[in-house]
PDB file of C-alpha atoms and ligand atoms in Angstrom:
ATOM      1  CA  MET A  51      18.814  10.146   1.334  1.00  0.00           C
ATOM      2  CA  ARG A  52      17.053   6.821   0.194  1.00  0.00           C
ATOM      3  CA  VAL A  53      15.524   4.618   3.259  1.00  0.00           C
ATOM      4  CA  VAL A  54      14.406   0.919   3.483  1.00  0.00           C
ATOM      5  CA  VAL A  55      11.845   0.386   5.990  1.00  0.00           C
ATOM      6  CA  ILE A  56      11.215  -3.139   7.117  1.00  0.00           C
ATOM      7  CA  SER A  57       8.804  -4.582   9.994  1.00  0.00           C
ATOM      8  CA  ASP A  58       7.366  -7.611  11.688  1.00  0.00           C
ATOM      9  CA  ILE A  59      10.342 -10.128  10.575  1.00  0.00           C
ATOM     10  CA  HIS A  60       9.013 -12.649  12.840  1.00  0.00           C
ATOM     11  CA  ALA A  61      12.159 -15.067  12.485  1.00  0.00           C
ATOM     12  CA  ASN A  62      10.970 -15.924   8.835  1.00  0.00           C
ATOM     13  CA  LEU A  63      14.554 -15.995   7.430  1.00  0.00           C
ATOM     14  CA  HIS A  64      13.541 -17.041   3.905  1.00  0.00           C
ATOM     15  CA  ALA A  65      10.835 -13.904   3.804  1.00  0.00           C
ATOM     16  CA  LEU A  66      13.977 -11.444   5.263  1.00  0.00           C
ATOM     17  CA  GLU A  67      16.585 -13.039   2.982  1.00  0.00           C
ATOM     18  CA  ALA A  68      14.265 -12.573  -0.211  1.00  0.00           C
ATOM     19  CA  VAL A  69      13.644  -8.315   1.302  1.00  0.00           C
ATOM     20  CA  LEU A  70      17.262  -8.216   1.443  1.00  0.00           C
ATOM     21  CA  GLY A  71      17.959  -9.717  -1.580  1.00  0.00           C
ATOM     22  CA  ALA A  72      15.689  -6.910  -3.593  1.00  0.00           C
ATOM     23  CA  ILE A  73      16.927  -4.220  -1.441  1.00  0.00           C
ATOM     24  CA  ASP A  74      20.870  -5.248  -2.285  1.00  0.00           C
ATOM     25  CA  ARG A  75      19.828  -4.647  -6.098  1.00  0.00           C
ATOM     26  CA  ASP A  76      19.876  -0.932  -5.365  1.00  0.00           C
ATOM     27  CA  PRO A  77      20.958  -0.466  -1.750  1.00  0.00           C
ATOM     28  CA  PRO A  78      19.759   2.515   0.254  1.00  0.00           C
ATOM     29  CA  ASP A  79      21.888   4.752   2.509  1.00  0.00           C
ATOM     30  CA  GLU A  80      19.974   3.160   5.838  1.00  0.00           C
ATOM     31  CA  ILE A  81      17.725   0.237   6.730  1.00  0.00           C
ATOM     32  CA  TRP A  82      14.942   1.067   9.431  1.00  0.00           C
ATOM     33  CA  CYS A  83      13.225  -1.571  10.848  1.00  0.00           C
ATOM     34  CA  LEU A  84      10.418  -1.150  13.428  1.00  0.00           C
ATOM     35  CA  GLY A  85      10.275  -4.569  15.469  1.00  0.00           C
ATOM     36  CA  ASP A  86       8.762  -7.503  16.054  1.00  0.00           C
ATOM     37  CA  LEU A  87      12.063  -9.532  14.606  1.00  0.00           C
ATOM     38  CA  VAL A  88      11.166 -12.615  16.591  1.00  0.00           C
ATOM     39  CA  GLY A  89       7.961 -14.446  17.681  1.00  0.00           C
ATOM     40  CA  TYR A  90       5.687 -16.875  15.430  1.00  0.00           C
ATOM     41  CA  GLY A  91       8.762 -17.953  13.308  1.00  0.00           C
ATOM     42  CA  PRO A  92      11.131 -20.780  13.425  1.00  0.00           C
ATOM     43  CA  ARG A  93      14.532 -18.939  12.355  1.00  0.00           C
ATOM     44  CA  PRO A  94      15.041 -16.183  15.416  1.00  0.00           C
ATOM     45  CA  ASN A  95      18.455 -16.221  15.616  1.00  0.00           C
ATOM     46  CA  GLU A  96      19.275 -15.551  12.063  1.00  0.00           C
ATOM     47  CA  ALA A  97      16.768 -13.087  11.558  1.00  0.00           C
ATOM     48  CA  VAL A  98      18.206 -11.119  14.725  1.00  0.00           C
ATOM     49  CA  ASP A  99      21.320 -11.568  13.295  1.00  0.00           C
ATOM     50  CA  GLU A 100      20.543 -10.492  10.018  1.00  0.00           C
ATOM     51  CA  VAL A 101      18.786  -7.345  11.339  1.00  0.00           C
ATOM     52  CA  ARG A 102      21.515  -6.235  13.655  1.00  0.00           C
ATOM     53  CA  ARG A 103      24.116  -6.214  10.834  1.00  0.00           C
ATOM     54  CA  ARG A 104      21.863  -4.112   8.441  1.00  0.00           C
ATOM     55  CA  ALA A 105      19.598  -2.160   9.752  1.00  0.00           C
ATOM     56  CA  LYS A 106      20.845   1.765  11.255  1.00  0.00           C
ATOM     57  CA  VAL A 107      17.825   2.345  13.296  1.00  0.00           C
ATOM     58  CA  CYS A 108      15.844  -0.981  15.164  1.00  0.00           C
ATOM     59  CA  LEU A 109      13.115  -0.511  17.129  1.00  0.00           C
ATOM     60  CA  VAL A 110      11.743  -3.586  19.520  1.00  0.00           C
ATOM     61  CA  GLY A 111       7.945  -4.826  19.456  1.00  0.00           C
ATOM     62  CA  ASN A 112       5.747  -6.798  21.580  1.00  0.00           C
ATOM     63  CA  HIS A 113       6.783 -10.331  20.591  1.00  0.00           C
ATOM     64  CA  ASP A 114      10.357  -9.318  21.074  1.00  0.00           C
ATOM     65  CA  LEU A 115       9.382  -7.920  24.806  1.00  0.00           C
ATOM     66  CA  GLY A 116       7.730 -10.995  25.242  1.00  0.00           C
ATOM     67  CA  VAL A 117      10.269 -13.417  24.368  1.00  0.00           C
ATOM     68  CA  ILE A 118      13.008 -11.444  26.581  1.00  0.00           C
ATOM     69  CA  GLY A 119      10.874 -11.353  29.438  1.00  0.00           C
ATOM     70  CA  ALA A 120      10.020  -7.602  29.456  1.00  0.00           C
ATOM     71  CA  LEU A 121       6.076  -8.411  28.955  1.00  0.00           C
ATOM     72  CA  GLU A 122       3.781 -11.348  30.108  1.00  0.00           C
ATOM     73  CA  ILE A 123       3.402 -13.913  27.726  1.00  0.00           C
ATOM     74  CA  ASP A 124      -0.110 -14.911  28.826  1.00  0.00           C
ATOM     75  CA  GLU A 125      -1.104 -11.177  27.465  1.00  0.00           C
ATOM     76  CA  PHE A 126      -0.751 -13.247  23.721  1.00  0.00           C
ATOM     77  CA  ALA A 127      -3.156 -15.110  22.335  1.00  0.00           C
ATOM     78  CA  PRO A 128      -2.358 -18.574  22.375  1.00  0.00           C
ATOM     79  CA  ASP A 129      -0.177 -19.685  19.102  1.00  0.00           C
ATOM     80  CA  ALA A 130       1.535 -16.590  19.432  1.00  0.00           C
ATOM     81  CA  ALA A 131       2.591 -17.620  22.888  1.00  0.00           C
ATOM     82  CA  VAL A 132       3.094 -20.970  22.414  1.00  0.00           C
ATOM     83  CA  ALA A 133       5.964 -19.605  19.473  1.00  0.00           C
ATOM     84  CA  ALA A 134       7.236 -17.059  21.901  1.00  0.00           C
ATOM     85  CA  GLN A 135       8.061 -19.598  24.847  1.00  0.00           C
ATOM     86  CA  TRP A 136      10.077 -21.841  22.120  1.00  0.00           C
ATOM     87  CA  THR A 137      11.734 -18.777  21.149  1.00  0.00           C
ATOM     88  CA  GLN A 138      12.637 -18.309  24.815  1.00  0.00           C
ATOM     89  CA  THR A 139      14.360 -21.920  24.967  1.00  0.00           C
ATOM     90  CA  VAL A 140      16.474 -21.084  21.360  1.00  0.00           C
ATOM     91  CA  LEU A 141      17.527 -17.517  21.253  1.00  0.00           C
ATOM     92  CA  LEU A 142      21.286 -17.253  21.817  1.00  0.00           C
ATOM     93  CA  ASP A 143      22.333 -14.376  24.517  1.00  0.00           C
ATOM     94  CA  GLU A 144      23.599 -12.035  22.428  1.00  0.00           C
ATOM     95  CA  HIS A 145      20.628 -11.535  20.654  1.00  0.00           C
ATOM     96  CA  ARG A 146      18.731 -11.297  23.767  1.00  0.00           C
ATOM     97  CA  VAL A 147      20.871  -8.569  24.531  1.00  0.00           C
ATOM     98  CA  PHE A 148      20.343  -6.591  21.649  1.00  0.00           C
ATOM     99  CA  LEU A 149      16.461  -6.683  21.781  1.00  0.00           C
ATOM    100  CA  GLU A 150      17.140  -5.647  25.582  1.00  0.00           C
ATOM    101  CA  SER A 151      18.803  -2.612  24.091  1.00  0.00           C
ATOM    102  CA  LEU A 152      16.331  -1.402  21.617  1.00  0.00           C
ATOM    103  CA  SER A 153      13.281   0.536  22.302  1.00  0.00           C
ATOM    104  CA  PRO A 154      10.220   0.787  20.411  1.00  0.00           C
ATOM    105  CA  GLU A 155       9.869   4.381  19.517  1.00  0.00           C
ATOM    106  CA  ALA A 156      12.538   6.533  17.898  1.00  0.00           C
ATOM    107  CA  LYS A 157      12.729  10.064  16.683  1.00  0.00           C
ATOM    108  CA  LEU A 158      14.806  10.534  13.566  1.00  0.00           C
ATOM    109  CA  GLU A 159      15.308  13.672  11.646  1.00  0.00           C
ATOM    110  CA  GLY A 160      12.122  13.908   9.263  1.00  0.00           C
ATOM    111  CA  ALA A 161      10.527  10.868  10.699  1.00  0.00           C
ATOM    112  CA  GLU A 162       9.219   9.424  13.973  1.00  0.00           C
ATOM    113  CA  LEU A 163       9.073   5.184  14.047  1.00  0.00           C
ATOM    114  CA  TYR A 164       6.852   3.542  16.296  1.00  0.00           C
ATOM    115  CA  HIS A 165       6.290  -0.312  16.449  1.00  0.00           C
ATOM    116  CA  GLY A 166       2.724   0.201  17.204  1.00  0.00           C
ATOM    117  CA  SER A 167       1.787   3.743  17.802  1.00  0.00           C
ATOM    118  CA  PRO A 168       2.674   7.189  19.297  1.00  0.00           C
ATOM    119  CA  ARG A 169       0.386   6.847  22.347  1.00  0.00           C
ATOM    120  CA  ASP A 170       1.285   3.110  22.807  1.00  0.00           C
ATOM    121  CA  PRO A 171       4.352   2.151  21.046  1.00  0.00           C
ATOM    122  CA  VAL A 172       4.361  -1.225  22.259  1.00  0.00           C
ATOM    123  CA  TRP A 173       0.395  -2.441  21.764  1.00  0.00           C
ATOM    124  CA  GLU A 174      -1.757   0.369  19.709  1.00  0.00           C
ATOM    125  CA  TYR A 175      -2.674  -0.745  15.948  1.00  0.00           C
ATOM    126  CA  VAL A 176      -3.142   1.600  13.799  1.00  0.00           C
ATOM    127  CA  ILE A 177      -5.573   0.667  11.441  1.00  0.00           C
ATOM    128  CA  SER A 178      -8.415   2.399  11.472  1.00  0.00           C
ATOM    129  CA  GLU A 179      -9.162   6.156  10.423  1.00  0.00           C
ATOM    130  CA  GLU A 180      -9.667   7.082  14.097  1.00  0.00           C
ATOM    131  CA  THR A 181      -6.293   5.373  14.948  1.00  0.00           C
ATOM    132  CA  ALA A 182      -4.618   6.833  12.084  1.00  0.00           C
ATOM    133  CA  ARG A 183      -5.853  10.752  12.897  1.00  0.00           C
ATOM    134  CA  ASP A 184      -4.667  10.043  16.518  1.00  0.00           C
ATOM    135  CA  ALA A 185      -1.688   9.140  15.178  1.00  0.00           C
ATOM    136  CA  LEU A 186      -0.682  11.874  13.382  1.00  0.00           C
ATOM    137  CA  GLU A 187      -2.002  14.605  14.892  1.00  0.00           C
ATOM    138  CA  ALA A 188       0.110  13.216  18.239  1.00  0.00           C
ATOM    139  CA  THR A 189       3.460  13.570  16.182  1.00  0.00           C
ATOM    140  CA  LEU A 190       4.942  16.463  14.548  1.00  0.00           C
ATOM    141  CA  ALA A 191       7.353  15.024  11.966  1.00  0.00           C
ATOM    142  CA  PRO A 192       6.245  14.896   7.725  1.00  0.00           C
ATOM    143  CA  ILE A 193       6.524  11.209   8.426  1.00  0.00           C
ATOM    144  CA  VAL A 194       5.444   8.987  10.610  1.00  0.00           C
ATOM    145  CA  LEU A 195       6.261   5.087  10.681  1.00  0.00           C
ATOM    146  CA  VAL A 196       4.313   2.687  12.212  1.00  0.00           C
ATOM    147  CA  GLY A 197       4.561  -1.491  12.280  1.00  0.00           C
ATOM    148  CA  HIS A 198       2.763  -3.963  14.667  1.00  0.00           C
ATOM    149  CA  SER A 199      -0.930  -4.313  12.291  1.00  0.00           C
ATOM    150  CA  HIS A 200       0.986  -6.681   9.280  1.00  0.00           C
ATOM    151  CA  VAL A 201      -0.820  -4.462   6.837  1.00  0.00           C
ATOM    152  CA  ALA A 202       0.890  -1.816   4.814  1.00  0.00           C
ATOM    153  CA  LEU A 203      -0.887   1.459   4.611  1.00  0.00           C
ATOM    154  CA  ALA A 204      -0.588   5.167   3.654  1.00  0.00           C
ATOM    155  CA  VAL A 205      -2.881   7.599   5.384  1.00  0.00           C
ATOM    156  CA  GLY A 206      -2.515  11.377   4.596  1.00  0.00           C
ATOM    157  CA  LEU A 207      -3.444  14.308   6.641  1.00  0.00           C
ATOM    158  CA  SER A 208      -3.456  17.763   4.826  1.00  0.00           C
ATOM    159  CA  GLY A 209      -5.130  20.278   6.610  1.00  0.00           C
ATOM    160  CA  SER A 210      -7.436  18.436   8.349  1.00  0.00           C
ATOM    161  CA  THR A 211      -8.222  16.276   5.673  1.00  0.00           C
ATOM    162  CA  LEU A 212      -7.402  12.994   5.992  1.00  0.00           C
ATOM    163  CA  SER A 213      -6.978  10.226   2.910  1.00  0.00           C
ATOM    164  CA  GLY A 214      -5.766   6.872   3.392  1.00  0.00           C
ATOM    165  CA  GLU A 215      -6.110   3.200   1.907  1.00  0.00           C
ATOM    166  CA  LEU A 216      -4.024  -0.025   1.739  1.00  0.00           C
ATOM    167  CA  ALA A 217      -0.954   0.068  -0.106  1.00  0.00           C
ATOM    168  CA  PRO A 218      -0.371  -2.666  -2.262  1.00  0.00           C
ATOM    169  CA  ASP A 219       2.655  -3.858  -4.029  1.00  0.00           C
ATOM    170  CA  GLY A 220       3.934  -0.775  -6.180  1.00  0.00           C
ATOM    171  CA  MET A 221       1.615   1.827  -4.841  1.00  0.00           C
ATOM    172  CA  GLU A 222       3.278   5.271  -4.991  1.00  0.00           C
ATOM    173  CA  VAL A 223       2.969   8.361  -2.259  1.00  0.00           C
ATOM    174  CA  ALA A 224       4.000  11.652  -2.871  1.00  0.00           C
ATOM    175  CA  LEU A 225       5.909  12.895   0.664  1.00  0.00           C
ATOM    176  CA  ASP A 226       5.205  16.536  -0.076  1.00  0.00           C
ATOM    177  CA  GLU A 227       1.381  16.642  -0.347  1.00  0.00           C
ATOM    178  CA  ALA A 228       0.632  15.792   3.229  1.00  0.00           C
ATOM    179  CA  ARG A 229       1.801  14.335   6.383  1.00  0.00           C
ATOM    180  CA  TRP A 230       1.711  10.891   5.887  1.00  0.00           C
ATOM    181  CA  LEU A 231       1.705   8.087   8.091  1.00  0.00           C
ATOM    182  CA  LEU A 232       3.361   4.683   6.715  1.00  0.00           C
ATOM    183  CA  ASN A 233       2.872   1.102   7.590  1.00  0.00           C
ATOM    184  CA  PRO A 234       5.385  -1.055   5.488  1.00  0.00           C
ATOM    185  CA  GLY A 235       3.166  -4.096   6.442  1.00  0.00           C
ATOM    186  CA  SER A 236       5.193  -7.373   7.600  1.00  0.00           C
ATOM    187  CA  VAL A 237       8.155  -8.920   6.108  1.00  0.00           C
ATOM    188  CA  GLY A 238       7.595 -12.346   8.096  1.00  0.00           C
ATOM    189  CA  GLN A 239       4.108 -12.349   8.485  1.00  0.00           C
ATOM    190  CA  PRO A 240       2.052 -10.419   6.135  1.00  0.00           C
ATOM    191  CA  ARG A 241      -1.740 -10.291   6.995  1.00  0.00           C
ATOM    192  CA  ASP A 242      -3.527  -7.733   4.085  1.00  0.00           C
ATOM    193  CA  GLY A 243      -4.081 -10.909   2.040  1.00  0.00           C
ATOM    194  CA  ASP A 244      -1.152 -10.522  -0.277  1.00  0.00           C
ATOM    195  CA  PRO A 245       1.369 -13.475   1.349  1.00  0.00           C
ATOM    196  CA  ARG A 246       4.597 -11.729  -0.319  1.00  0.00           C
ATOM    197  CA  ALA A 247       6.801 -10.218   2.103  1.00  0.00           C
ATOM    198  CA  ALA A 248       6.387  -6.256   2.080  1.00  0.00           C
ATOM    199  CA  TRP A 249       9.007  -3.464   2.546  1.00  0.00           C
ATOM    200  CA  LEU A 250       8.833   0.325   2.013  1.00  0.00           C
ATOM    201  CA  GLU A 251      11.494   2.413   0.233  1.00  0.00           C
ATOM    202  CA  LEU A 252      11.692   6.327   0.976  1.00  0.00           C
ATOM    203  CA  ASP A 253      13.151   8.572  -1.189  1.00  0.00           C
ATOM    204  CA  LEU A 254      13.699  11.376   0.816  1.00  0.00           C
ATOM    205  CA  ASP A 255      15.458  13.330  -2.093  1.00  0.00           C
ATOM    206  CA  GLN A 256      12.527  12.740  -4.628  1.00  0.00           C
ATOM    207  CA  ALA A 257      10.009  12.896  -1.844  1.00  0.00           C
ATOM    208  CA  LYS A 258       8.417  10.048  -2.878  1.00  0.00           C
ATOM    209  CA  ALA A 259       7.497   6.423  -0.698  1.00  0.00           C
ATOM    210  CA  LEU A 260       7.369   3.328  -2.805  1.00  0.00           C
ATOM    211  CA  PHE A 261       5.443  -0.036  -1.144  1.00  0.00           C
ATOM    212  CA  HIS A 262       6.969  -3.246  -2.580  1.00  0.00           C
ATOM    213  CA  ARG A 263       6.572  -6.905  -2.195  1.00  0.00           C
ATOM    214  CA  GLU A 264       8.529  -9.795  -2.618  1.00  0.00           C
ATOM    215  CA  ALA A 265       7.732 -12.814  -3.135  1.00  0.00           C
ATOM    216  CA  TYR A 266       9.493 -16.129  -1.453  1.00  0.00           C
ATOM    217  CA  ASP A 267       9.758 -19.609  -0.644  1.00  0.00           C
ATOM    218  CA  ILE A 268       6.759 -19.701   1.858  1.00  0.00           C
ATOM    219  CA  ALA A 269       6.973 -23.830   1.762  1.00  0.00           C
ATOM    220  CA  ARG A 270      10.560 -23.562   3.052  1.00  0.00           C
ATOM    221  CA  THR A 271       9.317 -21.480   6.213  1.00  0.00           C
ATOM    222  CA  GLN A 272       6.277 -23.767   6.494  1.00  0.00           C
ATOM    223  CA  GLU A 273       8.474 -27.016   6.830  1.00  0.00           C
ATOM    224  CA  GLU A 274      10.806 -25.302   9.406  1.00  0.00           C
ATOM    225  CA  LEU A 275       7.548 -24.404  11.385  1.00  0.00           C
ATOM    226  CA  ARG A 276       6.668 -28.226  11.473  1.00  0.00           C
ATOM    227  CA  GLU A 277       9.883 -29.406  12.439  1.00  0.00           C
ATOM    228  CA  ARG A 278       9.681 -27.458  15.370  1.00  0.00           C
ATOM    229  CA  GLU A 279       6.584 -28.274  15.937  1.00  0.00           C
ATOM    230  CA  LEU A 280       5.422 -25.029  16.276  1.00  0.00           C
ATOM    231  CA  PRO A 281       1.471 -24.409  15.602  1.00  0.00           C
ATOM    232  CA  GLU A 282      -0.120 -25.414  12.687  1.00  0.00           C
ATOM    233  CA  ALA A 283      -2.192 -22.347  12.081  1.00  0.00           C
ATOM    234  CA  LEU A 284       1.511 -20.319  12.067  1.00  0.00           C
ATOM    235  CA  ALA A 285       2.272 -22.380   9.047  1.00  0.00           C
ATOM    236  CA  GLU A 286      -0.779 -22.421   7.664  1.00  0.00           C
ATOM    237  CA  ARG A 287      -1.686 -18.595   7.657  1.00  0.00           C
ATOM    238  CA  LEU A 288       1.661 -17.593   5.426  1.00  0.00           C
ATOM    239  CA  ALA A 289      -0.064 -19.198   2.598  1.00  0.00           C
ATOM    240  CA  HIS A 290      -2.910 -16.423   2.488  1.00  0.00           C
ATOM    241  CA  GLY A 291      -1.271 -13.910   4.029  1.00  0.00           C
ATOM    242  CA  VAL A 292      -3.443 -13.328   7.129  1.00  0.00           C
TER     243      VAL A 292
HETATM  244 ZN1  LIG B 425       4.397  -8.331  14.790  1.00  0.00          ZN
END
């Protein structure tokens, strides 16, 4: 089975379309989404609509929960809060109902999925060596998938030896050499210095994972943010991948 894993789309339709276009050149058996479909970005309805139609498994993220009122928006950073409040005013009811139906975690055969981390599926960032080790030790599945940090990452645990690194475009991981914690990176707001949309391919038959990046028309998303008078910093950061 081949699976594509996407995360943190954040209502960036042009980034999502670029990733789906790349995926469609060699369609996988399933698409899994690790949450944060909305928040920050200018096209929440279209982003939810696409993911709903295409993803076999979809988690909910902290921004989705803020937008549907299940989390207090005042826990968000100021620009994120402005975008979440704007999203609340435009999100269609059917998409709200869909987001309300989702969980921030899922256990599948061979993989555990969390928006944040196993001990805090909504809020915790798995970005340090310590949090990665904790996440792997708190789980049993051979593959643990997390989103939320917007940083593509591959950390392996073999015995008690942890080895990990940022996962740039083209990086390949041998899934049978360790248990792995993998973060596909963010489709709609990458923060690892590469502004291109991130996605992850899992070939479970070949026991390999492959990290991908896709260029998209960043200027179009920036224009849409400005048309909606969303914070300028949200447009600016897209150009730098921060
Ligand atoms: Zn996010």
